Short mmCIF file of C-alpha atoms in Angstrom, two decimals:
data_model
loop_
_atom_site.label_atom_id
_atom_site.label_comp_id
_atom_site.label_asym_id
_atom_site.label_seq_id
_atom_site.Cartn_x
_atom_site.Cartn_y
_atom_site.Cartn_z
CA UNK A 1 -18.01 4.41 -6.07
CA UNK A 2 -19.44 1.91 -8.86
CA UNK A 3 -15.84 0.38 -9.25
CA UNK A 4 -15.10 -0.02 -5.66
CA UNK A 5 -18.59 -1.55 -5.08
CA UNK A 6 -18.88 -3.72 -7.65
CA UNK A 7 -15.68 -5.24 -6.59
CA UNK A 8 -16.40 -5.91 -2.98
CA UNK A 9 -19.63 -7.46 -4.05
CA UNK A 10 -17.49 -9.69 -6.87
CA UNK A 11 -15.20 -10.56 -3.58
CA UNK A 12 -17.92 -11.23 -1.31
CA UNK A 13 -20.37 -12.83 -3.55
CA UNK A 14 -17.64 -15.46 -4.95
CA UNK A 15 -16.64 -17.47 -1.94
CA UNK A 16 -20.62 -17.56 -1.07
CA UNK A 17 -21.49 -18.81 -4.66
CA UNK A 18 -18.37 -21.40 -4.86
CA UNK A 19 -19.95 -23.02 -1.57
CA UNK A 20 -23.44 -23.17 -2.94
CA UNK A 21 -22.00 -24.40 -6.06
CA UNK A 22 -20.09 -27.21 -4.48
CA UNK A 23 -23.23 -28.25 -2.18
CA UNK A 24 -25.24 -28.68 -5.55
CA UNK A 25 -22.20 -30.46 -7.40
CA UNK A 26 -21.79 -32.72 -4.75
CA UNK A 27 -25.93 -33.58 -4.62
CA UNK A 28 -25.93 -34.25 -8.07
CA UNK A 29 -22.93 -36.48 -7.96
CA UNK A 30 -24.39 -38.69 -5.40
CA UNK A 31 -27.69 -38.91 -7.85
CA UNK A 32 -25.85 -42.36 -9.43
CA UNK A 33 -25.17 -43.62 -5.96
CA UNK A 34 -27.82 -45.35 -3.89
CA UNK A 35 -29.49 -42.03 -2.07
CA UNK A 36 -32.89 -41.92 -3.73
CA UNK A 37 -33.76 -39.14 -5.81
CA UNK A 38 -36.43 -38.02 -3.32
CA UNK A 39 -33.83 -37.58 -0.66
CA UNK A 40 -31.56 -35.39 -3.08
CA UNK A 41 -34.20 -33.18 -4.19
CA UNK A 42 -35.11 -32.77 -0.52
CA UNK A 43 -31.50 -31.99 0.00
CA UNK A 44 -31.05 -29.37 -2.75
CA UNK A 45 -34.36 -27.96 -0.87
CA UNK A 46 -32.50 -27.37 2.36
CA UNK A 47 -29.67 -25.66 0.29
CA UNK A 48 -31.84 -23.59 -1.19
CA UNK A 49 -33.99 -22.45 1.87
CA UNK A 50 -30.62 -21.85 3.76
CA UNK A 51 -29.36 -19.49 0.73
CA UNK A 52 -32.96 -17.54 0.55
CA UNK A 53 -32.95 -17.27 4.44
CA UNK A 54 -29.66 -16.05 4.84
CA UNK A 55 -30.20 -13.50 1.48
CA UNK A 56 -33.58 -12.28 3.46
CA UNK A 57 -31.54 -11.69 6.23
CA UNK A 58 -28.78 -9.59 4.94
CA UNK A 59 -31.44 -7.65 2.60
CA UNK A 60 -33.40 -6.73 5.84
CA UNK A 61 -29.91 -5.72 7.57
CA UNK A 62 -29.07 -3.56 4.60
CA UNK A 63 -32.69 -1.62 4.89
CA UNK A 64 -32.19 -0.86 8.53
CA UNK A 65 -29.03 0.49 8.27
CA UNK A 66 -29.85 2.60 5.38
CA UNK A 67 -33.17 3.83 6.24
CA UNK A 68 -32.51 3.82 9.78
CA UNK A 69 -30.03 6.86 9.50
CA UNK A 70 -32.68 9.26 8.30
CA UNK A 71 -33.48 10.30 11.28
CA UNK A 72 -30.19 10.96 12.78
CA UNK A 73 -28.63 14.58 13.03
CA UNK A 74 -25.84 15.47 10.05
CA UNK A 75 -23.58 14.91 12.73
CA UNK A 76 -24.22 11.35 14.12
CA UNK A 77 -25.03 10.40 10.26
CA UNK A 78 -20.92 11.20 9.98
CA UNK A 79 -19.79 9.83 13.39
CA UNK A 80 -22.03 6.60 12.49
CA UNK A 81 -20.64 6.90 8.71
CA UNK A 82 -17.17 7.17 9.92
CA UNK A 83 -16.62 4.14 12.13
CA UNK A 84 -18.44 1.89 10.09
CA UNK A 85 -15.67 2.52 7.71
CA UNK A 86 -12.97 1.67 9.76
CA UNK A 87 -14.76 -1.53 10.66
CA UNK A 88 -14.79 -1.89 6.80
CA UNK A 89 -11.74 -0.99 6.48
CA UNK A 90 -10.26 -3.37 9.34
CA UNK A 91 -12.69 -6.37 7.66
CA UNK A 92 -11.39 -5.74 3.76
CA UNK A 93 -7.72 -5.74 5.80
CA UNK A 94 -8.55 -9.54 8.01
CA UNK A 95 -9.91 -10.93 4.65
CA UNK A 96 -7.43 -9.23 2.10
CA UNK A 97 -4.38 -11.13 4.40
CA UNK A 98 -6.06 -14.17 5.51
CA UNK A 99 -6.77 -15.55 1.71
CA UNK A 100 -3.26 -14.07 0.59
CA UNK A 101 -2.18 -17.38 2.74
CA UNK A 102 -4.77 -19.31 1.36
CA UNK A 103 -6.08 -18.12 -1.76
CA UNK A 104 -4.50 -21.17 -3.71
CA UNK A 105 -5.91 -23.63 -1.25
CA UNK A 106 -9.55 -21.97 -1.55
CA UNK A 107 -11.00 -24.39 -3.20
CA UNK A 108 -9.59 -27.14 -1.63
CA UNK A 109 -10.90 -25.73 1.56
CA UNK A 110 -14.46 -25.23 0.12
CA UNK A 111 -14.49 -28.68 -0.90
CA UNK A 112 -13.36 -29.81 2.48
CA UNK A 113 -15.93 -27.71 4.32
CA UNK A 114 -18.77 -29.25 1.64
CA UNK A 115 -17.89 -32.95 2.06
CA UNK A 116 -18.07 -33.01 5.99
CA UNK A 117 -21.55 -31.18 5.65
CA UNK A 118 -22.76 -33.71 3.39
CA UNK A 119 -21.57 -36.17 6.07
CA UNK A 120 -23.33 -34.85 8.65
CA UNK A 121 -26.77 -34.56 6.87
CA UNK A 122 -29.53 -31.94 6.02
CA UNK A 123 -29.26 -29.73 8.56
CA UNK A 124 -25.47 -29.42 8.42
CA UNK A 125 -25.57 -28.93 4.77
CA UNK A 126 -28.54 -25.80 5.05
CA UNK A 127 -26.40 -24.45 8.18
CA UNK A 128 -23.23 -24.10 5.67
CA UNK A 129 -24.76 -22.84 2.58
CA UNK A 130 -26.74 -20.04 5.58
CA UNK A 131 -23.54 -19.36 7.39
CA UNK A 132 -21.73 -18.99 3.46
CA UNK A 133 -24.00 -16.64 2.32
CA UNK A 134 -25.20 -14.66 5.28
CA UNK A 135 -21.25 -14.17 6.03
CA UNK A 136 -20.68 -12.63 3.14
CA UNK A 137 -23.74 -10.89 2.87
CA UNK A 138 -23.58 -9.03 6.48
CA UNK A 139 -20.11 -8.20 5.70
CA UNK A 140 -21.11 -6.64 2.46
CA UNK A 141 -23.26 -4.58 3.91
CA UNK A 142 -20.74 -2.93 6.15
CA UNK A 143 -18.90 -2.66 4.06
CA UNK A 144 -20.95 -0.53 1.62
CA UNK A 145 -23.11 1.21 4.16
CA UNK A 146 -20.83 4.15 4.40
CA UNK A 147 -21.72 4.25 -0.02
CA UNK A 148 -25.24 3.95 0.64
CA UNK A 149 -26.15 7.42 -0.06
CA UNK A 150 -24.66 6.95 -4.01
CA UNK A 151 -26.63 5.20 -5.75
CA UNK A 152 -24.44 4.56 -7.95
CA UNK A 153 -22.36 1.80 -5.19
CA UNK A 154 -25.66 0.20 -4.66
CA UNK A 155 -25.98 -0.78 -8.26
CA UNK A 156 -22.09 -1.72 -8.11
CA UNK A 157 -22.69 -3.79 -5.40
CA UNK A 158 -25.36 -5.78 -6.91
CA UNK A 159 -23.66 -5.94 -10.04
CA UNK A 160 -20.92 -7.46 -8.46
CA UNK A 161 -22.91 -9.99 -6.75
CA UNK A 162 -24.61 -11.13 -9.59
CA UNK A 163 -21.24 -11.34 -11.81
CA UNK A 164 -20.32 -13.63 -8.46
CA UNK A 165 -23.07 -15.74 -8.89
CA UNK A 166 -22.97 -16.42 -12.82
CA UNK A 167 -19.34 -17.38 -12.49
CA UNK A 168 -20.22 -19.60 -9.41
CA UNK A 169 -22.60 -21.50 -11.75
CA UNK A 170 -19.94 -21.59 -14.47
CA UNK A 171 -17.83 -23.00 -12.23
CA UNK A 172 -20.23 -25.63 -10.72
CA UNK A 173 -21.11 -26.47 -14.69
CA UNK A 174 -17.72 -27.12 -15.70
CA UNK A 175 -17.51 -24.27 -18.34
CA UNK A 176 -15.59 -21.60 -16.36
CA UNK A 177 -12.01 -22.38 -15.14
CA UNK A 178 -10.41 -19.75 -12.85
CA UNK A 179 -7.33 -20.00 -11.01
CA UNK A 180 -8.30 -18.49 -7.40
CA UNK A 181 -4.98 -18.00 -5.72
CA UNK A 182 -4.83 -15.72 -8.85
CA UNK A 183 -7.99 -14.12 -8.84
CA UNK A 184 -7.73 -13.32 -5.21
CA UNK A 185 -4.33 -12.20 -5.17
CA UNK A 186 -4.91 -9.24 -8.00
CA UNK A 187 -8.48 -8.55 -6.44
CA UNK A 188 -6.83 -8.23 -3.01
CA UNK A 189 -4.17 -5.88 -3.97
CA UNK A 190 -6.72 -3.57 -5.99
CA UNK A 191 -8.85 -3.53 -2.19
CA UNK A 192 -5.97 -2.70 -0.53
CA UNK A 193 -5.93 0.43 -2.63
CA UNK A 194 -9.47 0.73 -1.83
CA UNK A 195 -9.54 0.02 1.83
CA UNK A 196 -6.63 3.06 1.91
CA UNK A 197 -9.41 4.84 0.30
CA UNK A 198 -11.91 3.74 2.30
CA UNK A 199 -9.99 4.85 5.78
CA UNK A 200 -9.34 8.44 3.98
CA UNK A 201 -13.14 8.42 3.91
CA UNK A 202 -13.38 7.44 7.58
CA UNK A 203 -11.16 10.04 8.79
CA UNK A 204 -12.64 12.60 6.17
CA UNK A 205 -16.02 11.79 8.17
CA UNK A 206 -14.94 12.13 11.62
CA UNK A 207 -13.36 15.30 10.88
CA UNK A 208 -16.86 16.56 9.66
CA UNK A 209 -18.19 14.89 13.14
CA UNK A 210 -15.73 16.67 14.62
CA UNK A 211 -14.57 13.60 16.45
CA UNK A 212 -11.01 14.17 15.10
CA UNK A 213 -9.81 17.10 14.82
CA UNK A 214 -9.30 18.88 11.06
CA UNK A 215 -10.39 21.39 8.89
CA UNK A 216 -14.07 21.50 10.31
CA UNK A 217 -13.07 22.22 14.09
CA UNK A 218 -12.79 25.90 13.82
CA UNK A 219 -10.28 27.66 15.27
CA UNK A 220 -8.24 27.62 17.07
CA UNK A 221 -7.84 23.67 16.17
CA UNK A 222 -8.14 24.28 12.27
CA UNK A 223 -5.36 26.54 11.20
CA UNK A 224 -6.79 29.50 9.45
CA UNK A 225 -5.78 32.73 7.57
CA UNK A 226 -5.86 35.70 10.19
CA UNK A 227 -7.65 38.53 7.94
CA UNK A 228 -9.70 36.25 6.42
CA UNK A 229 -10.83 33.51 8.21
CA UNK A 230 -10.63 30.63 5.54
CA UNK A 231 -8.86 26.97 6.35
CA UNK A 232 -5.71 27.54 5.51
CA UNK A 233 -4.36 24.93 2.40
CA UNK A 234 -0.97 23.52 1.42
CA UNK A 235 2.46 23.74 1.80
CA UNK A 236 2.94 27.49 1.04
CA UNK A 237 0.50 28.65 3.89
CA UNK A 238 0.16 31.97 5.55
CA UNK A 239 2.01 33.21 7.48
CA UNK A 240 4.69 31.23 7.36
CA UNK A 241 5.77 27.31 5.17
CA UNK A 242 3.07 24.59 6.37
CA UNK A 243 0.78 26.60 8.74
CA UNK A 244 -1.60 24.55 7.58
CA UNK A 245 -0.21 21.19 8.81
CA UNK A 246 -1.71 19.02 10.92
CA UNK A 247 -5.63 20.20 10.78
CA UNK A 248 -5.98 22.22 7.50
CA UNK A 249 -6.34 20.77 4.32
CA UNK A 250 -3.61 19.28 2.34
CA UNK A 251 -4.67 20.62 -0.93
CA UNK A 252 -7.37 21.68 -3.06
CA UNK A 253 -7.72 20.56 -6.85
CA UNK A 254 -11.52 21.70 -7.04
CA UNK A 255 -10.27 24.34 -9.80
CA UNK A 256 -8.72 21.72 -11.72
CA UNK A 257 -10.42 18.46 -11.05
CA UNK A 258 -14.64 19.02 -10.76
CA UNK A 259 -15.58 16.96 -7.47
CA UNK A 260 -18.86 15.56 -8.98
CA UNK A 261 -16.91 14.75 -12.53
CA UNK A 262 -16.26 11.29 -14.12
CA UNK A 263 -12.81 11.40 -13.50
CA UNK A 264 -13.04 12.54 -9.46
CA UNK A 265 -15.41 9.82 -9.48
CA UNK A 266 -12.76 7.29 -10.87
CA UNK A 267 -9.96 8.45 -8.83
CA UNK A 268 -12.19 7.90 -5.47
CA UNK A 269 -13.62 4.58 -7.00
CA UNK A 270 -10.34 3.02 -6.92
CA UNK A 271 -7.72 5.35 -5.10
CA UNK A 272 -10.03 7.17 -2.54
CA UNK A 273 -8.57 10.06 -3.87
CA UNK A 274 -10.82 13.59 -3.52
CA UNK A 275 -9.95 17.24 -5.18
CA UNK A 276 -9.83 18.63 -1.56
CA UNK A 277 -8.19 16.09 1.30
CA UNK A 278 -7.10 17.10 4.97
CA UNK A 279 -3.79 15.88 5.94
CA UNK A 280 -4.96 13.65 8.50
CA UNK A 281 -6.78 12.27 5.35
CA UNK A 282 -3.55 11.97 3.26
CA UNK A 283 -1.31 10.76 6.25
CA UNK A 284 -3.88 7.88 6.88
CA UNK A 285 -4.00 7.15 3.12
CA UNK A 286 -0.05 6.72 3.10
CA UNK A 287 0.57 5.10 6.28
CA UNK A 288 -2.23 2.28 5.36
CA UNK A 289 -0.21 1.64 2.38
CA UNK A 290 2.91 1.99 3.48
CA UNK A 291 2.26 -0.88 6.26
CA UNK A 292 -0.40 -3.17 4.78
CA UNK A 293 0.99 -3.36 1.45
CA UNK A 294 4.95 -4.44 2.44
CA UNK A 295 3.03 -7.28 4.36
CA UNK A 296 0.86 -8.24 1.80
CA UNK A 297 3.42 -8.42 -0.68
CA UNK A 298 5.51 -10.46 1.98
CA UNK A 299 2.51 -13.10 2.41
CA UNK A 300 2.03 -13.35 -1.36
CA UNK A 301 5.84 -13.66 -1.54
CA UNK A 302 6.12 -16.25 0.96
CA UNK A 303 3.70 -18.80 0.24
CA UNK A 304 4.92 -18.71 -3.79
CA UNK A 305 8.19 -19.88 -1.49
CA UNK A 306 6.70 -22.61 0.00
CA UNK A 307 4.75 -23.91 -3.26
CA UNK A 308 8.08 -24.18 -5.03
CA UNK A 309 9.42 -25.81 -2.28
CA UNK A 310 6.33 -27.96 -2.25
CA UNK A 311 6.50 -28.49 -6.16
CA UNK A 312 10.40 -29.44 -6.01
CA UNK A 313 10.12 -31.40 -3.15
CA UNK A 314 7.05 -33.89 -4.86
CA UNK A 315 9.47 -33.85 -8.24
CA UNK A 316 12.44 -35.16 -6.30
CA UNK A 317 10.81 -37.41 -4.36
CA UNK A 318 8.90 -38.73 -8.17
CA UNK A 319 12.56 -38.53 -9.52
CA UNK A 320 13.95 -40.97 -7.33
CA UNK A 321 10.89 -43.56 -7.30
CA UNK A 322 11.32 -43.37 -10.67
CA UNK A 323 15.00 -43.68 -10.63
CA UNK A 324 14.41 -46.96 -7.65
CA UNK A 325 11.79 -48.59 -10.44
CA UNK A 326 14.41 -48.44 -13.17
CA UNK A 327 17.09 -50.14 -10.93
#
């Protein structure tokens, strides 16, 4: 879960950094204007307290929902577990197709949202840099609460945020360059293969909650061999071709592929893959993909449409207020 982690913390920590950053750029840019240096330094203060309140906030959030569980039965622990993962899942889904619109007019946004706070004053300014970080921050933590038991995603997480923030001060010091309608196009289609993976996990956990029904029902709902007893697994299934389909498992790799090995590890980090998987598992996989990706491909697609457009547009209209000077 390190890969996955550390990416949804690189996502989430970015846009929360870039806001900071441009809050700070813009105070120090005003420092040669006629605002004394008093009222900038109290300015950066209000930043600040708004990014430490906000980073209190989540942190106290995260603790709650992690410690909180302890006491819950194995049962509501997976119930809980599972839809918080399809809230994840249906967040990494809004954001993934909301910045493939946008991603190339991020920072233009950013900026926009900075220079109307610094319009407004103090208080605007420490309400965007809280809202910017506690946004990101809350979502984070759903996201990853369902990982919470690895400690392996909480280390990705943080990792992920603090990459975030050293390329957030790159950025705000001029020594980083990054094209973000890039960045976020490639991260978004690597957490679309992770949100796929993340819903597998849902369902996988609601079948052990026995909200949905699957291989942990019993019979009669989980198909199983009549002598016996085990869930039956596969196509080839006793007693006849796909007994096993709709509540048994789809297959099981666990001779092949060791569930707690490096590379079972990988394949959930980024696929959501598993050795053993339900078919309500693998038919939830698919069908995310199948549906989200088409569109996301479609939004990408379209709005490299409308840039060229854009783009040919501005370099006819040049061309011919070039062409009317010349005449």
């Amino acid at each position: 879960m390190f890969i996955a982690a550390f990416l949804v913390g690189l996502r989430e920590g970015l846009e929360a950094s870039l806001i900071v950053g441009m809050l700070f750029a813009a105070i120090q840019r005003r420092t040669s204007s006629n605002i004394g240096e008093g009222h900038l330094n109290t300015a950066a203060r209000t930043v600040w307290v708004g990014v430490v309140l906000a980073a209190a906030i989540c942190t106290a959030l995260g603790a709650l929902f992690t410690f909180g569980r302890y006491g819950l039965s194995f049962r509501a622990q997976e119930a809980i577990g599972g839809f918080m993962s399809l809230i994840a899942v249906a967040m990494i889904t809004g954001m993934v197709l909301s910045l493939s619109n946008q991603g190339g007019k991020l920072r233009t946004m950013l900026e926009d949202k900075t220079g109307v706070a610094l319009t407004k004053g103090k208080q605007a300014m420490f309400w965007l840099a809280f809202v910017a970080v506690a946004r990101e921050g809350i979502e984070l933590t759903l996201l990853l609460w369902g990982w919470m038991t690895t400690p392996s995603a909480v280390i990705g997480a943080f990792a992920g945020i603090g990459v975030a923030i050293v390329m957030g001060w790159l950025i705000y010091r001029g020594a980083l360059r990054l094209d973000l309608g890039a960045f976020f196009t490639w991260s978004s289609a690597l957490l679309i293969v992770v949100a796929a993976g993340i819903l597998a996990y849902a369902v996988h956990d609601l079948q052990e909650a026995q909200f949905l029904p699957g291989p942990f029902s019993g019979a009669p709902i989980a198909p199983t061999h009549p002598r016996t007893g085990e869930v039956l697994t596969g196509f080839a299934s006793y007693p006849f071709w796909m007994a096993s389909f709709p509540f048994g498992w789809a297959f099981n790799l666990d001779e092949f592929i060791d569930p707690a090995g490096i590379v079972a590890t990988l394949l959930q980090a980024f696929t959501g893959f598993m050795p053993q998987m339900s078919w309500l598992q693998v038919i939830a996989w698919g069908a995310y993909l199948a549906i989200i990706g088409p569109i996301f491909v479609g939004h990408v697609r379209g709005k490299k449409r409308i840039d060229a457009k854009k783009l040919n547009n501005e370099t006819s209209s040049a061309h011919t207020e070039n062409t009317r000077k010349v005449s």
